[in-house]
CSV table of C-alpha atoms in Angstrom, one decimal:
chain,number,residue,atom,x,y,z
J,17,UNK,CA,19.9,-132.2,11.2
J,18,UNK,CA,16.9,-130.3,12.3
J,19,UNK,CA,16.3,-126.7,11.1
J,20,UNK,CA,16.4,-123.9,13.6
J,21,UNK,CA,13.2,-121.9,13.7
J,22,UNK,CA,13.6,-118.2,12.7
J,23,UNK,CA,13.9,-115.7,15.4
J,24,UNK,CA,11.1,-113.2,15.8
J,25,UNK,CA,12.2,-109.7,17.1
J,26,UNK,CA,9.3,-107.6,18.6
J,27,UNK,CA,9.9,-103.8,18.6
J,28,UNK,CA,7.6,-101.3,20.1
J,29,UNK,CA,6.3,-98.7,17.4
J,30,UNK,CA,5.5,-95.4,18.9
J,31,UNK,CA,5.3,-92.5,16.3
J,32,UNK,CA,3.9,-89.9,18.8
J,33,UNK,CA,6.9,-90.3,21.0
J,34,UNK,CA,9.3,-89.5,18.1
J,35,UNK,CA,7.3,-86.4,17.3
J,36,UNK,CA,7.4,-85.3,21.0
J,37,UNK,CA,11.0,-85.9,21.1
J,38,UNK,CA,11.6,-83.9,17.9
J,39,UNK,CA,9.6,-81.0,19.1
J,40,UNK,CA,11.4,-81.0,22.4
J,41,UNK,CA,14.7,-80.9,20.7
J,42,UNK,CA,13.6,-78.0,18.4
J,43,UNK,CA,12.4,-76.1,21.5
J,44,UNK,CA,15.6,-76.7,23.3
J,45,UNK,CA,17.5,-75.5,20.2
J,46,UNK,CA,15.3,-72.4,19.9
J,47,UNK,CA,15.7,-71.5,23.6
J,48,UNK,CA,19.4,-72.3,23.5
J,49,UNK,CA,19.8,-70.1,20.5
J,50,UNK,CA,17.9,-67.2,22.2
J,51,UNK,CA,20.0,-67.7,25.4
J,52,UNK,CA,23.2,-67.6,23.3
J,53,UNK,CA,21.9,-64.5,21.5
J,54,UNK,CA,21.1,-62.7,24.9
J,55,UNK,CA,24.5,-63.9,26.3
J,56,UNK,CA,26.1,-62.4,23.2
J,57,UNK,CA,24.4,-59.0,23.6
J,58,UNK,CA,25.1,-58.9,27.4
J,59,UNK,CA,28.8,-59.6,26.6
J,60,UNK,CA,28.7,-56.6,24.0
J,61,UNK,CA,27.3,-54.3,26.7
J,62,UNK,CA,23.6,-54.4,25.8
J,63,UNK,CA,21.3,-53.9,28.7
J,64,UNK,CA,17.8,-55.4,28.1
J,65,UNK,CA,16.3,-53.7,31.1
J,66,UNK,CA,17.6,-50.3,30.1
J,67,UNK,CA,16.4,-50.8,26.5
J,68,UNK,CA,12.8,-51.5,27.8
J,69,UNK,CA,12.8,-48.5,29.9
J,70,UNK,CA,14.1,-46.3,27.2
J,71,UNK,CA,11.4,-47.5,24.8
J,72,UNK,CA,8.7,-46.8,27.5
J,73,UNK,CA,10.1,-43.3,27.8
J,74,UNK,CA,10.0,-42.7,24.2
J,75,UNK,CA,6.5,-43.9,24.0
J,76,UNK,CA,5.6,-41.2,26.8
J,77,UNK,CA,7.4,-38.5,24.9
J,78,UNK,CA,5.6,-39.5,21.7
J,79,UNK,CA,2.3,-39.3,23.5
J,80,UNK,CA,3.1,-36.0,25.0
J,81,UNK,CA,4.3,-34.6,21.6
J,82,UNK,CA,1.0,-35.8,20.1
J,83,UNK,CA,-1.0,-34.1,22.8
J,84,UNK,CA,1.0,-30.8,22.3
J,85,UNK,CA,0.5,-30.9,18.6
J,86,UNK,CA,-3.3,-31.2,19.1
J,87,UNK,CA,-3.4,-28.4,21.6
J,88,UNK,CA,-1.3,-26.2,19.1
J,89,UNK,CA,-3.7,-27.0,16.3
J,90,UNK,CA,-6.7,-26.2,18.5
J,91,UNK,CA,-5.1,-22.8,19.5
J,92,UNK,CA,-4.3,-22.1,15.8
J,93,UNK,CA,-7.8,-22.7,14.8
J,94,UNK,CA,-9.2,-20.4,17.6
J,95,UNK,CA,-6.7,-17.8,16.6
J,96,UNK,CA,-7.7,-17.9,12.9
J,97,UNK,CA,-11.3,-17.6,13.9
J,98,UNK,CA,-10.5,-14.6,16.2
J,99,UNK,CA,-8.5,-12.8,13.4
J,100,UNK,CA,-11.3,-13.4,10.9
J,101,UNK,CA,-13.9,-11.9,13.4
J,102,UNK,CA,-11.6,-8.9,14.1
J,103,UNK,CA,-11.1,-8.3,10.3
J,104,UNK,CA,-14.9,-8.3,9.8
J,105,UNK,CA,-15.4,-5.9,12.8
J,106,UNK,CA,-12.8,-3.5,11.4
J,107,UNK,CA,-14.3,-3.6,8.0
J,108,UNK,CA,-17.8,-2.9,9.4
J,109,UNK,CA,-16.4,0.0,11.6
J,110,UNK,CA,-14.5,1.5,8.6
J,111,UNK,CA,-17.7,1.3,6.4
J,112,UNK,CA,-19.8,3.0,9.2
J,113,UNK,CA,-17.2,5.8,9.6
J,114,UNK,CA,-17.1,6.3,5.8
J,115,UNK,CA,-20.8,6.6,5.7
J,116,UNK,CA,-20.8,9.0,8.5
J,117,UNK,CA,-18.1,11.1,6.9
J,118,UNK,CA,-19.9,11.2,3.7
J,119,UNK,CA,-23.2,12.2,5.4
J,120,UNK,CA,-21.4,15.0,7.4
J,121,UNK,CA,-19.7,16.2,4.0
J,122,UNK,CA,-23.1,16.3,2.3
J,123,UNK,CA,-24.7,18.2,5.2
J,124,UNK,CA,-21.7,20.7,5.3
J,125,UNK,CA,-22.0,21.1,1.5
J,126,UNK,CA,-25.8,21.8,1.8
J,127,UNK,CA,-25.2,24.2,4.7
J,128,UNK,CA,-22.5,26.1,2.9
J,129,UNK,CA,-24.6,26.4,-0.2
J,130,UNK,CA,-27.5,27.9,1.7
J,131,UNK,CA,-25.3,30.1,3.7
J,132,UNK,CA,-23.8,31.3,0.5
J,133,UNK,CA,-27.1,32.5,-0.9
J,134,UNK,CA,-28.7,34.1,2.1
J,135,UNK,CA,-28.2,37.8,3.2
J,136,UNK,CA,-25.2,38.2,5.3
J,137,UNK,CA,-25.4,41.4,7.4
J,138,UNK,CA,-27.1,44.0,5.2
J,139,UNK,CA,-25.8,42.8,1.9
J,140,UNK,CA,-26.7,39.8,-0.2
J,141,UNK,CA,-23.9,37.7,-1.9
J,142,UNK,CA,-23.2,38.5,-5.4
J,143,UNK,CA,-22.3,35.2,-6.8
J,144,UNK,CA,-22.5,31.5,-6.0
J,145,UNK,CA,-21.1,28.2,-7.4
J,146,UNK,CA,-23.7,26.5,-9.5
J,147,UNK,CA,-21.9,23.2,-9.9
J,148,UNK,CA,-18.5,21.7,-9.3
J,149,UNK,CA,-16.7,18.8,-10.8
J,150,UNK,CA,-13.1,17.3,-10.5
J,151,UNK,CA,-11.5,15.5,-13.3
J,152,UNK,CA,-7.9,14.0,-13.8
J,153,UNK,CA,-5.5,16.6,-15.1
J,154,UNK,CA,-2.5,16.6,-17.5
J,155,UNK,CA,-0.3,14.4,-15.3
J,156,UNK,CA,-0.5,12.2,-12.4
J,157,UNK,CA,-1.3,14.1,-9.2
J,158,UNK,CA,-2.8,16.9,-11.1
J,159,UNK,CA,-6.6,17.6,-11.3
J,160,UNK,CA,-8.9,20.0,-13.1
J,161,UNK,CA,-11.5,21.7,-10.9
J,162,UNK,CA,-14.4,22.8,-13.2
J,163,UNK,CA,-17.1,24.9,-11.7
J,164,UNK,CA,-19.5,27.5,-12.9
J,165,UNK,CA,-20.2,30.9,-11.2
J,166,UNK,CA,-23.5,32.6,-11.5
J,167,UNK,CA,-25.0,35.7,-9.9
J,168,UNK,CA,-27.2,35.1,-6.9
J,169,UNK,CA,-29.9,37.8,-7.9
J,170,UNK,CA,-31.0,39.5,-11.0
J,171,UNK,CA,-27.9,40.2,-13.3
J,172,UNK,CA,-27.9,44.0,-13.5
J,173,UNK,CA,-24.2,44.6,-13.9
J,174,UNK,CA,-20.8,42.8,-14.1
J,175,UNK,CA,-19.4,41.6,-10.9
J,176,UNK,CA,-15.7,40.9,-10.3
J,177,UNK,CA,-13.5,39.4,-7.6
J,178,UNK,CA,-11.3,36.4,-7.0
J,179,UNK,CA,-11.6,32.7,-6.0
J,180,UNK,CA,-9.9,31.0,-3.3
J,181,UNK,CA,-9.7,27.2,-3.3
J,182,UNK,CA,-8.9,25.0,-0.2
J,183,UNK,CA,-8.8,21.2,-0.2
J,184,UNK,CA,-9.2,19.3,3.0
J,185,UNK,CA,-8.1,15.7,3.5
J,186,UNK,CA,-5.7,13.4,5.2
J,187,UNK,CA,-1.9,12.8,5.0
J,188,UNK,CA,-0.6,9.8,6.9
J,189,UNK,CA,-4.1,9.3,8.6
J,190,UNK,CA,-3.7,13.0,10.0
J,191,UNK,CA,-6.0,15.8,9.0
J,192,UNK,CA,-4.3,18.3,6.5
J,193,UNK,CA,-5.3,21.3,4.4
J,194,UNK,CA,-3.9,22.5,1.1
J,195,UNK,CA,-4.2,26.2,0.4
J,196,UNK,CA,-3.8,28.1,-2.9
J,197,UNK,CA,0.0,28.2,-2.6
J,198,UNK,CA,0.2,24.4,-2.2
J,199,UNK,CA,-2.6,23.7,-4.9
J,200,UNK,CA,-0.9,26.0,-7.5
J,201,UNK,CA,2.7,25.9,-6.5
J,202,UNK,CA,2.8,29.8,-6.4
J,203,UNK,CA,2.2,31.8,-3.2
J,204,UNK,CA,1.2,34.8,-5.3
J,205,UNK,CA,-1.2,32.9,-7.6
J,206,UNK,CA,-4.7,34.4,-8.0
J,207,UNK,CA,-7.8,33.1,-9.7
J,208,UNK,CA,-10.0,36.1,-10.8
J,209,UNK,CA,-13.4,36.1,-12.0
J,210,UNK,CA,-15.6,38.8,-13.8
J,211,UNK,CA,-18.9,38.2,-15.4
J,212,UNK,CA,-22.5,39.3,-15.6
J,213,UNK,CA,-24.6,36.2,-16.1
J,214,UNK,CA,-22.3,33.3,-15.5
J,215,UNK,CA,-18.6,32.2,-15.9
J,216,UNK,CA,-16.9,28.8,-16.3
J,217,UNK,CA,-13.5,28.2,-14.6
J,218,UNK,CA,-11.3,25.2,-14.9
J,219,UNK,CA,-8.0,25.7,-13.0
J,220,UNK,CA,-5.6,22.7,-12.7
J,221,UNK,CA,-4.3,22.1,-9.3
J,222,UNK,CA,-1.7,19.7,-7.8
J,223,UNK,CA,-2.3,17.2,-5.1
J,224,UNK,CA,0.9,16.0,-3.3
J,225,UNK,CA,1.8,12.4,-3.1
J,226,UNK,CA,0.4,10.8,0.1
J,227,UNK,CA,-2.4,13.3,0.5
J,228,UNK,CA,-6.0,11.9,0.2
J,229,UNK,CA,-8.5,14.7,-0.6
J,230,UNK,CA,-11.9,14.6,1.0
J,231,UNK,CA,-13.5,18.0,0.5
J,232,UNK,CA,-12.9,21.2,-1.5
J,233,UNK,CA,-14.0,24.7,-0.5
J,234,UNK,CA,-14.6,27.5,-3.0
J,235,UNK,CA,-14.7,30.9,-1.5
J,236,UNK,CA,-15.7,34.0,-3.6
J,237,UNK,CA,-14.3,37.3,-2.6
J,238,UNK,CA,-16.0,40.3,-4.3
J,239,UNK,CA,-14.0,43.2,-5.4
J,240,UNK,CA,-16.6,45.3,-3.5
J,241,UNK,CA,-15.7,45.5,0.2
J,242,UNK,CA,-19.4,45.9,1.3
J,243,UNK,CA,-20.3,42.5,-0.2
J,244,UNK,CA,-19.7,39.6,2.0
J,245,UNK,CA,-17.6,36.6,0.9
J,246,UNK,CA,-19.3,33.3,-0.2
J,247,UNK,CA,-17.9,29.9,1.0
J,248,UNK,CA,-19.2,26.7,-0.4
J,249,UNK,CA,-18.0,23.1,0.4
J,250,UNK,CA,-18.1,20.2,-2.0
J,251,UNK,CA,-17.3,16.5,-1.5
J,252,UNK,CA,-14.2,15.5,-3.5
J,253,UNK,CA,-15.3,13.2,-6.2
J,254,UNK,CA,-13.1,12.6,-9.2
J,255,UNK,CA,-14.8,11.8,-12.5
J,256,UNK,CA,-13.4,9.2,-14.9
J,257,UNK,CA,-11.1,10.6,-17.6
């Protein structure tokens, strides 16, 4: 019996086609999954178009907010610069005013000094204040005014009289004056003097809270009516205790 020859089967081998088919199936699966996902969201009430619009609106709001923040920061920087400039101007004005006030006080003091030693009418002043100092007193708000009285001319006899003290300054930014009754707490208080060559006086006065002294006036009233009073003004400068 003759042998049957073996059958030969010829098959086409195309690996690229298999890859293409596999990639296509994967793409179909991805697209299908996405479509199913979108279908599920639409069934749940999710609106893709509304969500896109909302995101766009939020982005616009964020840009507007950022622009507002930048503008506010710029305005804050300008305001800070303006405040600094105004503070410097106020400090400069205050310094200038202080210098002018000090100069006026010095000139007033010099004028009062020379007025006190010149002849007034037909009579020359008997005495004058040689020097004046202000020091802290025995308690807060109390000050000791130390000054020396000397005769203006040749000491030929004893002279006598009384001293009036007046303190000028400010209270709550308004001009104010303290007289003898306010300084010594007694309307009837008197500060007498009697000497031939010189006399040192050191009365203690009271400065109320809130009062800022600037000048102190010393007026000498002679016991002789024909002698004109002497008035001298000094700048208030407190010495260290």
